Amino acid sequence: MHPAPRALHRAVAAATIALLATAVGCAPQPEEKAAGTPSGSAGTTCAKGKLATETSGKLTIATDEPAYEPWFKDDKPASGEGFESAVAYAVAKQLGYDKSAVVWQSVPFNKAFAPGEKTFDFDINQVSISAERKKAVDFSSGYYDVRQAVIALKGSKAAKATSLAALKDLKLGAQVGTTSLDYIDDVVRPKQDAAVYAKNDQAKSALKNGQVDAIVTDLPTAFYITAAEVTDAKIVGQFENQGGTPEQFGLVLDKGSALTSCVTDAVDALREDGTLAKLEKQWLSDAVDAPVLK
C-alpha cells in the first residue's frame, strides 16, 4: 500500500462526510437513519432486493466459525435454524432477499467489529453494541437484550458463590473481545487476571479441566453449555445490566454503510410485529430463574 492513495482516500471521505453533515444538519451516527444515507445521494432508498450490497442481487451475511448453539444449529449458519440464523433470514426477507439470495461468509468474532473495510453486508455473531465499537463500525438497532452469566462445575467452591464479592478470589475465564470479559474486568474485578481464550470452546475445556474456577458467557449460551455440553456444570448466577440501558446484540455493518438505516428499519419492523419475540421463544431457552449476583 502506498501512503499517497490512502491520504487521498481519507481526504475524499472526509469531504463527503462534511457535505452530508451539512445537508442533514448533524454528523452521521450509526443508530440514526442519516448513517444509512449513501454518499452522493439525496437520501436512502431501501428498495426491496435492490440495495447497494457487496454483490448485486445478493445479501452477504457473516458470522464466526464455528457457529455455536443456540445461536446456530449444528454449526450451519445457512440452515435457518438457531436464533441468529433465523433472525438473519428474517432480516433478509424484510430487505427483499429470499434464502437463495443470501451468501454466508466466515469472519472471526474480533475482526467483525475491528477498524477497516468489511467484505460483508452485515455480521451477526452476538456482538454487543457499545460506544467504543461504534467508533469503528455501524450497528443496527438491537435484536436481543442479553445478560452475562457465570458457569462453574457443580460441587466446586465457585458453584456456591452468591455475590460479586464471592467471585473476587476465583480464577475466571472468558472469550477475548467479549462483554463477558469486560464484566470480569470491570464488574467483578477479581484478584487474579482473567484467563482469556480465542474461542468459547477453549474456555469450556479450561473449565472442564480445572484450569479456571468459572467462565462467563451470555445467559442463553450458559443455558446451552450446562444442558448439553458440560452437564456437570451449573449456572452460578447472572449479572445485573450496567447503566440505564440493557446490553443488546446488534447487527454489525461497515462504518458509514449505506445499508445501516435499511437494516435498522428491518430489525425494528421485526421487533414491532413480534417476529423477534417469536424467534427468541422458539430458539432460546425460556427465562430460567438464574439468581442475580450483586
Short mmCIF file of C-alpha atoms in Angstrom, two decimals:
data_model
loop_
_atom_site.label_atom_id
_atom_site.label_comp_id
_atom_site.label_asym_id
_atom_site.label_seq_id
_atom_site.Cartn_x
_atom_site.Cartn_y
_atom_site.Cartn_z
CA MET A 1 0.00 0.00 0.00
CA HIS A 2 1.19 3.49 -0.78
CA PRO A 3 0.62 6.43 1.61
CA ALA A 4 -0.50 8.90 -1.04
CA PRO A 5 -3.61 7.00 -2.19
CA ARG A 6 -4.59 6.35 1.42
CA ALA A 7 -4.28 10.02 2.24
CA LEU A 8 -6.31 10.95 -0.84
CA HIS A 9 -8.97 8.41 0.10
CA ARG A 10 -9.18 9.83 3.61
CA ALA A 11 -9.46 13.34 2.23
CA VAL A 12 -12.26 12.39 -0.15
CA ALA A 13 -14.07 10.50 2.63
CA ALA A 14 -13.74 13.47 4.99
CA ALA A 15 -15.10 15.84 2.35
CA THR A 16 -18.04 13.56 1.64
CA ILE A 17 -18.92 13.26 5.33
CA ALA A 18 -18.69 17.03 5.71
CA LEU A 19 -21.10 17.56 2.81
CA LEU A 20 -23.55 15.01 4.24
CA ALA A 21 -23.36 16.62 7.67
CA THR A 22 -24.18 19.99 6.10
CA ALA A 23 -27.10 18.52 4.19
CA VAL A 24 -28.78 16.85 7.16
CA GLY A 25 -27.68 19.29 9.85
CA CYS A 26 -25.78 16.80 12.02
CA ALA A 27 -22.89 14.37 11.85
CA PRO A 28 -23.95 10.88 10.83
CA GLN A 29 -24.40 8.44 13.70
CA PRO A 30 -24.62 4.64 13.46
CA GLU A 31 -28.01 4.49 15.13
CA GLU A 32 -29.52 7.34 13.14
CA LYS A 33 -31.04 6.99 9.71
CA ALA A 34 -28.58 9.58 8.45
CA ALA A 35 -25.87 6.95 8.78
CA GLY A 36 -27.53 4.90 6.09
CA THR A 37 -27.53 7.69 3.52
CA PRO A 38 -25.40 6.65 0.54
CA SER A 39 -22.58 9.03 -0.36
CA GLY A 40 -23.62 11.32 -3.19
CA SER A 41 -27.32 10.51 -2.74
CA ALA A 42 -30.12 12.83 -1.67
CA GLY A 43 -31.43 10.10 0.65
CA THR A 44 -31.58 6.42 1.38
CA THR A 45 -33.88 4.18 -0.58
CA CYS A 46 -34.49 0.74 0.85
CA ALA A 47 -35.90 -0.72 -2.35
CA LYS A 48 -36.69 -4.40 -1.74
CA GLY A 49 -33.94 -6.62 -3.10
CA LYS A 50 -32.17 -3.69 -4.75
CA LEU A 51 -29.86 -2.39 -2.05
CA ALA A 52 -26.26 -1.35 -2.63
CA THR A 53 -24.92 -4.70 -1.39
CA GLU A 54 -21.44 -6.20 -1.74
CA THR A 55 -22.73 -8.35 -4.60
CA SER A 56 -25.62 -7.06 -6.67
CA GLY A 57 -28.78 -9.06 -6.03
CA LYS A 58 -27.21 -10.91 -3.10
CA LEU A 59 -27.00 -10.27 0.64
CA THR A 60 -23.70 -11.28 2.24
CA ILE A 61 -24.01 -12.17 5.92
CA ALA A 62 -21.03 -13.01 8.13
CA THR A 63 -20.56 -14.93 11.36
CA ASP A 64 -17.75 -16.71 13.18
CA GLU A 65 -16.63 -20.31 12.70
CA PRO A 66 -17.59 -22.47 14.48
CA ALA A 67 -21.10 -21.05 14.85
CA TYR A 68 -22.29 -22.04 18.30
CA GLU A 69 -25.68 -23.19 19.56
CA PRO A 70 -28.22 -21.96 20.47
CA TRP A 71 -27.45 -19.17 18.02
CA PHE A 72 -26.87 -21.59 15.12
CA LYS A 73 -27.75 -25.25 14.74
CA ASP A 74 -25.04 -27.86 14.09
CA ASP A 75 -22.50 -25.18 13.03
CA LYS A 76 -24.54 -24.50 9.86
CA PRO A 77 -25.39 -20.78 9.58
CA ALA A 78 -27.18 -21.30 6.25
CA SER A 79 -29.69 -23.76 7.70
CA GLY A 80 -32.05 -21.12 9.07
CA GLU A 81 -32.02 -22.98 12.38
CA GLY A 82 -30.85 -21.40 15.62
CA PHE A 83 -31.81 -17.93 16.83
CA GLU A 84 -29.28 -15.84 14.91
CA SER A 85 -29.61 -17.83 11.69
CA ALA A 86 -33.39 -17.37 11.87
CA VAL A 87 -33.02 -13.65 12.64
CA ALA A 88 -30.59 -13.22 9.73
CA TYR A 89 -33.03 -14.74 7.26
CA ALA A 90 -35.93 -12.74 8.73
CA VAL A 91 -33.93 -9.53 8.22
CA ALA A 92 -33.00 -10.65 4.69
CA LYS A 93 -36.66 -11.27 3.87
CA GLN A 94 -37.60 -7.87 5.27
CA LEU A 95 -34.97 -6.34 2.97
CA GLY A 96 -36.34 -8.20 -0.05
CA TYR A 97 -33.85 -11.10 -0.29
CA ASP A 98 -35.08 -14.69 -0.18
CA LYS A 99 -33.00 -17.54 1.24
CA SER A 100 -31.41 -18.34 -2.13
CA ALA A 101 -30.04 -14.77 -2.35
CA VAL A 102 -28.22 -14.98 1.00
CA VAL A 103 -24.47 -15.72 0.94
CA TRP A 104 -22.73 -16.66 4.19
CA GLN A 105 -19.17 -15.69 4.98
CA SER A 106 -16.87 -16.74 7.84
CA VAL A 107 -15.39 -13.81 9.80
CA PRO A 108 -13.65 -14.15 13.20
CA PHE A 109 -15.51 -12.50 16.09
CA ASN A 110 -12.92 -9.78 16.79
CA LYS A 111 -12.43 -8.95 13.12
CA ALA A 112 -16.13 -8.27 12.62
CA PHE A 113 -16.02 -5.01 14.59
CA ALA A 114 -12.35 -4.11 14.09
CA PRO A 115 -11.49 -0.97 12.06
CA GLY A 116 -11.25 -1.47 8.31
CA GLU A 117 -13.41 -2.03 5.27
CA LYS A 118 -15.75 -5.01 5.51
CA THR A 119 -16.44 -7.69 2.91
CA PHE A 120 -19.94 -8.43 4.25
CA ASP A 121 -23.21 -6.52 4.24
CA PHE A 122 -23.82 -7.28 7.90
CA ASP A 123 -22.40 -9.59 10.57
CA ILE A 124 -24.48 -11.45 13.16
CA ASN A 125 -22.43 -13.01 15.96
CA GLN A 126 -23.58 -11.99 19.45
CA VAL A 127 -21.78 -8.65 19.13
CA SER A 128 -22.85 -6.25 21.85
CA ILE A 129 -23.47 -2.65 20.86
CA SER A 130 -21.04 -0.28 22.57
CA ALA A 131 -19.83 3.30 22.15
CA GLU A 132 -16.26 2.06 21.71
CA ARG A 133 -17.16 -0.34 18.91
CA LYS A 134 -19.26 2.34 17.20
CA LYS A 135 -16.04 4.23 16.54
CA ALA A 136 -15.06 1.53 14.03
CA VAL A 137 -18.36 0.12 12.73
CA ASP A 138 -22.07 0.80 12.42
CA PHE A 139 -24.70 -1.16 14.30
CA SER A 140 -28.35 -1.83 13.63
CA SER A 141 -30.77 -1.39 16.48
CA GLY A 142 -30.59 -4.24 18.98
CA TYR A 143 -32.18 -7.56 18.11
CA TYR A 144 -31.70 -9.20 21.52
CA ASP A 145 -31.42 -7.96 25.12
CA VAL A 146 -28.79 -10.01 26.91
CA ARG A 147 -27.32 -10.62 30.33
CA GLN A 148 -23.99 -12.22 31.20
CA ALA A 149 -23.81 -15.30 33.39
CA VAL A 150 -21.25 -17.28 35.42
CA ILE A 151 -20.80 -21.05 34.93
CA ALA A 152 -18.94 -23.34 37.36
CA LEU A 153 -18.65 -27.08 37.93
CA LYS A 154 -21.22 -28.49 40.34
CA GLY A 155 -19.86 -29.04 43.83
CA SER A 156 -16.98 -26.58 43.39
CA LYS A 157 -16.29 -23.57 45.57
CA ALA A 158 -17.24 -21.31 42.65
CA ALA A 159 -20.65 -23.01 42.33
CA LYS A 160 -21.53 -21.78 45.83
CA ALA A 161 -20.93 -18.09 45.02
CA THR A 162 -23.95 -15.88 45.63
CA SER A 163 -22.38 -12.43 45.27
CA LEU A 164 -19.81 -10.45 43.29
CA ALA A 165 -17.58 -10.43 46.37
CA ALA A 166 -17.52 -14.24 46.35
CA LEU A 167 -16.17 -14.21 42.79
CA LYS A 168 -13.18 -11.99 43.52
CA ASP A 169 -10.93 -14.80 44.76
CA LEU A 170 -11.70 -17.06 41.81
CA LYS A 171 -9.84 -17.66 38.56
CA LEU A 172 -12.34 -16.60 35.88
CA GLY A 173 -12.17 -17.01 32.12
CA ALA A 174 -13.91 -15.70 29.01
CA GLN A 175 -13.52 -15.30 25.27
CA VAL A 176 -11.33 -12.43 24.06
CA GLY A 177 -13.03 -9.24 22.91
CA THR A 178 -16.38 -10.05 24.55
CA THR A 179 -18.51 -8.16 27.02
CA SER A 180 -18.25 -11.35 29.11
CA LEU A 181 -14.57 -10.50 29.60
CA ASP A 182 -15.48 -6.85 30.27
CA TYR A 183 -17.81 -7.96 33.08
CA ILE A 184 -14.97 -9.90 34.69
CA ASP A 185 -12.54 -6.99 34.45
CA ASP A 186 -14.91 -4.10 35.17
CA VAL A 187 -17.66 -5.54 37.40
CA VAL A 188 -16.12 -8.45 39.30
CA ARG A 189 -12.56 -7.07 39.35
CA PRO A 190 -11.04 -10.34 40.57
CA LYS A 191 -7.72 -10.50 42.38
CA GLN A 192 -6.30 -12.70 39.59
CA ASP A 193 -6.20 -11.63 35.96
CA ALA A 194 -8.86 -13.30 33.86
CA ALA A 195 -7.89 -16.19 31.61
CA VAL A 196 -8.58 -15.12 28.02
CA TYR A 197 -9.43 -17.54 25.22
CA ALA A 198 -9.74 -17.16 21.46
CA LYS A 199 -12.89 -19.29 21.37
CA ASN A 200 -15.65 -20.30 23.78
CA ASP A 201 -14.71 -23.94 23.15
CA GLN A 202 -11.32 -23.27 24.75
CA ALA A 203 -12.95 -21.61 27.75
CA LYS A 204 -15.26 -24.62 28.20
CA SER A 205 -12.30 -27.01 28.03
CA ALA A 206 -10.44 -24.94 30.63
CA LEU A 207 -13.45 -25.17 32.95
CA LYS A 208 -13.74 -28.95 32.50
CA ASN A 209 -10.01 -29.40 33.07
CA GLY A 210 -9.95 -27.28 36.23
CA GLN A 211 -7.73 -24.58 34.72
CA VAL A 212 -10.28 -21.94 35.75
CA ASP A 213 -12.86 -21.89 38.53
CA ALA A 214 -15.61 -20.42 36.39
CA ILE A 215 -16.28 -18.90 32.98
CA VAL A 216 -18.54 -16.07 31.87
CA THR A 217 -20.79 -16.17 28.79
CA ASP A 218 -24.10 -14.65 27.74
CA LEU A 219 -27.06 -16.25 29.51
CA PRO A 220 -28.56 -18.26 26.60
CA THR A 221 -25.14 -19.75 25.84
CA ALA A 222 -24.79 -20.58 29.54
CA PHE A 223 -28.11 -22.44 29.43
CA TYR A 224 -26.93 -24.48 26.44
CA ILE A 225 -23.48 -25.23 27.85
CA THR A 226 -24.86 -26.54 31.14
CA ALA A 227 -27.67 -28.50 29.49
CA ALA A 228 -25.82 -30.13 26.61
CA GLU A 229 -22.06 -29.62 26.69
CA VAL A 230 -20.72 -29.50 30.25
CA THR A 231 -23.52 -31.26 32.07
CA ASP A 232 -21.63 -31.39 35.38
CA ALA A 233 -21.65 -27.57 35.41
CA LYS A 234 -24.30 -25.15 36.60
CA ILE A 235 -25.23 -21.51 36.16
CA VAL A 236 -23.98 -19.80 39.30
CA GLY A 237 -25.88 -16.60 38.55
CA GLN A 238 -26.31 -13.69 36.20
CA PHE A 239 -25.06 -10.11 36.33
CA GLU A 240 -27.29 -7.08 36.52
CA ASN A 241 -27.16 -4.86 33.45
CA GLN A 242 -24.73 -1.99 33.91
CA GLY A 243 -26.07 1.51 33.29
CA GLY A 244 -29.53 2.67 32.32
CA THR A 245 -29.98 0.65 29.13
CA PRO A 246 -29.75 -3.12 28.67
CA GLU A 247 -26.86 -4.72 26.85
CA GLN A 248 -28.02 -5.58 23.34
CA PHE A 249 -26.69 -7.58 20.42
CA GLY A 250 -26.74 -5.67 17.13
CA LEU A 251 -26.00 -6.44 13.51
CA VAL A 252 -22.56 -5.10 12.54
CA LEU A 253 -22.10 -3.06 9.35
CA ASP A 254 -19.21 -1.21 7.75
CA LYS A 255 -18.68 2.27 9.17
CA GLY A 256 -20.92 4.68 7.26
CA SER A 257 -22.62 1.84 5.38
CA ALA A 258 -25.42 2.85 3.03
CA LEU A 259 -27.35 -0.12 4.42
CA THR A 260 -27.36 0.87 8.10
CA SER A 261 -30.72 2.62 8.18
CA CYS A 262 -32.36 -0.04 5.98
CA VAL A 263 -31.12 -2.87 8.21
CA THR A 264 -32.16 -0.95 11.33
CA ASP A 265 -35.64 -0.42 9.87
CA ALA A 266 -35.83 -4.16 9.17
CA VAL A 267 -34.84 -5.08 12.74
CA ASP A 268 -37.31 -2.54 14.16
CA ALA A 269 -40.11 -3.96 11.98
CA LEU A 270 -39.36 -7.50 13.18
CA ARG A 271 -39.49 -6.33 16.78
CA GLU A 272 -42.74 -4.45 16.28
CA ASP A 273 -44.56 -7.30 14.54
CA GLY A 274 -43.49 -9.82 17.20
CA THR A 275 -41.12 -11.84 14.98
CA LEU A 276 -38.07 -11.35 17.22
CA ALA A 277 -40.02 -12.38 20.32
CA LYS A 278 -41.36 -15.45 18.49
CA LEU A 279 -37.88 -16.50 17.34
CA GLU A 280 -36.45 -15.90 20.82
CA LYS A 281 -39.09 -18.17 22.34
CA GLN A 282 -38.50 -20.81 19.65
CA TRP A 283 -34.69 -20.96 19.75
CA LEU A 284 -33.53 -19.62 23.11
CA SER A 285 -34.28 -21.12 26.47
CA ASP A 286 -37.26 -19.65 28.24
CA ALA A 287 -36.29 -17.44 31.17
CA VAL A 288 -34.72 -19.59 33.86
CA ASP A 289 -34.51 -18.43 37.42
CA ALA A 290 -30.80 -17.75 37.47
CA PRO A 291 -30.01 -15.73 40.60
CA VAL A 292 -28.68 -12.22 40.18
CA LEU A 293 -25.16 -11.65 41.51
CA LYS A 294 -24.80 -8.36 43.35
#
